[in-house]
Amino acid sequence: MFAVHLMAFYCSKLKEDQIKKVDRFLYHMRLSDETLLDIMARFQAEMQKGLGKDTNPTASVKMLPTFVRAIPDGSENGEFLSLDLGGSKFRVLKVQVSEEGKRNVQMESQFYPTPNEIIRGNGSELFDYVADCLADFMKTKGLKHKKLPLGLTFSFPCRQMKLEEGILLSWTKKFKARGIQGTDVVSCLTKAIRKHKDIDVDILALVNDTVGTMMTCAYDDPYCEVGVIIGTGTNACYMEDMSNIDLVEGDEGRMCINTEWGAFGDDGALEDIRTEFDRELDLGSLNPGKQLFEKMISGLYLGELVRIILLKMAKAGLLFGGEKSSALHTKGKIETRHVAAMEKYKEGLANTREILTDLGLEPSEADCIAVQHVCTIVSFRSANLCAAALAAILTRLRENKKLARLRTTVGMDGTLYKIHPQYPKRLHKVVRRLVPNCDVRFLLSESGSTKGAAMVTAVASRVQAQRKQIDKVLALFRLTREQLMDVQSKMRTEFEYGLKKDTHLMATVKMLPTYVCGTPDGTEKGKFLALDLGGTNFRVLLVKIRSGRRSVQMYNKIFTIPLEIMQGTGEELFDHIVQCIADFLDYMGLKGAQLPLGFTFSFPCRQTSIDKGTLIEWTKGFKATDCEGEDMVDMLREAIKRRNEFDLDIVALVNDTVGTMMTCGHEDPNCEIGLIAGTGSNMCYMEEMKNIELVEGDEGKMCINTEWGAFGDNGCIDDIWTQYDKKVDEGSLNPGKQRYEKMTSGMYLGEIVQQILIDLTKQSLLFRGQMSERLQTRGIFETKFLSQIESDRLALLQVRRILQQLGLDSTCEDSIVVKEVCGAVSRRAAQLYGAGLAAVVEKRRQDQGLEYLKITVGVDGTLYKLHPHFSRILQETVKELAPQCDVTLMLSEDGSGKGAALITAVAKRLQQAQKED
């Protein structure tokens, strides 16, 4: 029993001594967590350098854009071919992806050898060989007369400018084919395939093996956004935000970046980490000074690194009694498979003895323990270095998403990772230690990167088909210059119809006289009340005007108009308005004061004087009964009488558009047009009295309220009216009316977008074809969301959050499409506004017989104020359609309520002047 214990102690002591001996010799290969965090920071800096346009040329980590913009979503289907060139064998694969999102893939493949004379010979012969193998495979599988999409997995650094094109930067591993570096490998392969007249393939994608790995795993796990290969070579890819990739135009969405991390350290960034053994290995390689990180990690080099260490230890008398064999001196005699075998849990020592014996050595027990520990240190360093670089990628992903904690999946492949018994466990443990704020799942790519190339091709095929359908929808909203000129011309015709007595009744644009005959001249003064009714909010204002421009003080209070009042009786509506006025007078301490009042009433009215206006029809959701055909001023006076608390001098009934013009006219005498781009859409302008046949008199000017929202009600713009506009119109309170307004105003743009999103979802082009109840809820997509989504400052992640608030679970790709839809709808609206405005400024120029007109347009409305691009597109359109007009758009800061007070003040001034006359 004592002998057994003694033997165990001896073995334990022997093992301990050997391990200490190796640890001392390989001290520099053992990396602390502190060192790994430092390497991680260095790699992050290299990634940033590789992504920058100016810094990329000198970056060792090239961060190559792959033009793979989407991962599989389960809707891919069809038959695809895939080629995998980059390792010791060449593989051809046929992949059948099932329909209906069942995520079922069937594969048939065949391996072909890659002889040295082919991979190190003439480049054209290499691609001829690949094409011959493809033709053989297609013949064997009976595919010769089918046209099939093909994906090429090409495991060498390439600079891509599109998905189906790649310029070879350099050969790595054992490949050295002449005449290919600096050329497009897809063109080389296409040229070789064309020699086979009996096969027809369409190369849709060039894919790095790492990208293939990520795509293979992403098909099974949608959280997969990183791919790592640790095999003959090593590399990683991940999904990067487009806004961070300077090398590619565009900021929307994400793109897979092939890091080519094998070259990390080629610029000297890892010199303090590299050892004398690494330097010796590098000098004896095919590409000295290149791929230095890869040479410390990958399967092609680990065995050779172990051989160099063992030889040096033997020479130092630390192994094999100082004896060396010719095999130990021979490059390539120890391979990575030997390293893996020596590190096996139970049979590792026996394997070590057998391998060393095969090398012509006579190892002792102590030698076997020492050699096994050398293998452990070399492979552990490999896993540590990989973990540090991967941790840098995971940190970048987390920071891009602005998350405190990241949940993600890493797709893994490569022979070293697969066959080494301890490697995966070591890698996973170190990664989790370095990034404790990332929940990482490691998923082994069972089918290899070749299936990934087929998946990239399948996704490219799906995206291509979907893109065509989406573009077809968006094309309906892209107006040509000719179409806009046509709208301008028709609008001008409708203006003329509306102004003339004979055609006024048949005109859709009613051109209503407002009896506002002057704009402020700066002499107005006094206290005025103003009311502003035009949407769900009702405002009461006290406006104090001192003579002289810009000297206006305002006090106001906002009241809501409940839906039951908006759509109740006229009496209830006006009683509610008077209640609000009473509350305001009470609040301001003005009960009993008889003040002149201007009433901004933003609905179509036919006026016979400045203080009389008959409602033609309700718009913007109002439906109060017994109002249409009635005088709104009389209804307000009657409601004030019913309350019998105060009396007011109602001087003017004003449209909000006129109020906007007057507000801006108070600051800029050149302002003769008012424009509203908000809940509703309208425009007014100062017209020559001689052109207004509905009102007597030829002298001077009068403001015309165009009520252009009804433009197109006669079908004159049906050619640009889409199926989505029709849907919105059918679901509105006034079907067939206010067509132009329904294509341009804030009340309807969100609804148009919603109808498009519903249609795209039905076609399985959005939200994975899953129609939510929320998406179908009327009014869910408000116009304010268009403004938010189209903001240049808003990252796609925030767009996704807005959609999630709406109950829409979107992918990154969905968010891009939603943003495009919003952009198309709002752009069309701004262009239509521009065409209408161009019609009126051209009319004013021609009426005045001017070669060049300089004019200011007062603008108000939430759409104009809040939308990030609306004002710019509107201005550009006017400039293009009315080049002889210099149009200044002036934002009305104080709204149309102040305008009502100013009109009242102007009316009072004109009344006074008449009395004096």
Short mmCIF file of C-alpha atoms in Angstrom, two decimals, residues 31 35-47 61 63 226-230 234-238 259-265 270 293-294 296-297 381-397 410 423 427 430-431 434-435 442:
data_model
loop_
_atom_site.label_atom_id
_atom_site.label_comp_id
_atom_site.label_asym_id
_atom_site.label_seq_id
_atom_site.Cartn_x
_atom_site.Cartn_y
_atom_site.Cartn_z
CA LEU A 31 -1.34 35.55 -21.14
CA THR A 35 -2.94 41.34 -21.11
CA LEU A 36 -6.02 39.96 -22.88
CA LEU A 37 -8.05 43.09 -22.05
CA ASP A 38 -5.17 45.15 -23.46
CA ILE A 39 -5.17 43.04 -26.68
CA MET A 40 -8.95 43.46 -26.82
CA ALA A 41 -8.57 47.28 -26.66
CA ARG A 42 -5.87 47.19 -29.37
CA PHE A 43 -8.14 45.13 -31.61
CA GLN A 44 -11.03 47.57 -31.07
CA ALA A 45 -8.76 50.41 -32.19
CA GLU A 46 -7.72 48.41 -35.28
CA MET A 47 -11.38 47.74 -36.15
CA VAL A 61 -7.35 44.65 -39.95
CA MET A 63 -12.69 45.33 -42.13
CA VAL A 226 -21.15 36.96 -35.65
CA GLY A 227 -19.24 34.24 -37.51
CA VAL A 228 -15.86 32.85 -36.41
CA ILE A 229 -13.62 30.30 -38.14
CA ILE A 230 -10.80 28.60 -36.28
CA THR A 234 -8.80 32.02 -38.69
CA ASN A 235 -11.17 34.92 -39.26
CA ALA A 236 -14.33 36.59 -37.97
CA CYS A 237 -17.22 38.59 -39.38
CA TYR A 238 -20.12 40.43 -37.77
CA THR A 259 -12.68 41.61 -40.41
CA GLU A 260 -9.79 39.56 -41.87
CA TRP A 261 -8.43 39.50 -38.34
CA GLY A 262 -5.65 37.09 -39.30
CA ALA A 263 -3.55 40.15 -40.29
CA PHE A 264 -3.93 41.80 -36.86
CA GLY A 265 -0.39 42.70 -35.73
CA LEU A 270 1.53 42.66 -31.27
CA PHE A 293 -2.27 36.90 -35.65
CA GLU A 294 -3.37 33.88 -37.70
CA MET A 296 -0.39 32.38 -33.47
CA ILE A 297 -3.86 30.83 -33.66
CA ARG A 381 -2.76 30.86 -26.08
CA SER A 382 -4.56 30.40 -29.41
CA ALA A 383 -7.96 30.26 -27.64
CA ASN A 384 -7.05 33.28 -25.47
CA LEU A 385 -6.07 35.44 -28.44
CA CYS A 386 -9.24 34.45 -30.30
CA ALA A 387 -11.31 35.23 -27.21
CA ALA A 388 -9.77 38.71 -26.86
CA ALA A 389 -10.55 39.65 -30.48
CA LEU A 390 -14.05 38.14 -30.31
CA ALA A 391 -14.73 40.01 -27.04
CA ALA A 392 -13.81 43.26 -28.86
CA ILE A 393 -16.40 42.47 -31.58
CA LEU A 394 -19.10 41.63 -29.01
CA THR A 395 -18.39 44.87 -27.13
CA ARG A 396 -18.71 46.82 -30.38
CA LEU A 397 -22.07 45.14 -31.13
CA VAL A 410 -21.75 33.38 -32.47
CA TYR A 423 -10.52 24.28 -27.40
CA LEU A 427 -12.59 29.81 -25.72
CA VAL A 430 -12.40 33.27 -21.55
CA VAL A 431 -14.92 35.19 -23.76
CA LEU A 434 -13.76 39.23 -20.74
CA VAL A 435 -17.32 40.42 -21.57
CA PHE A 442 -21.87 29.54 -29.35
#
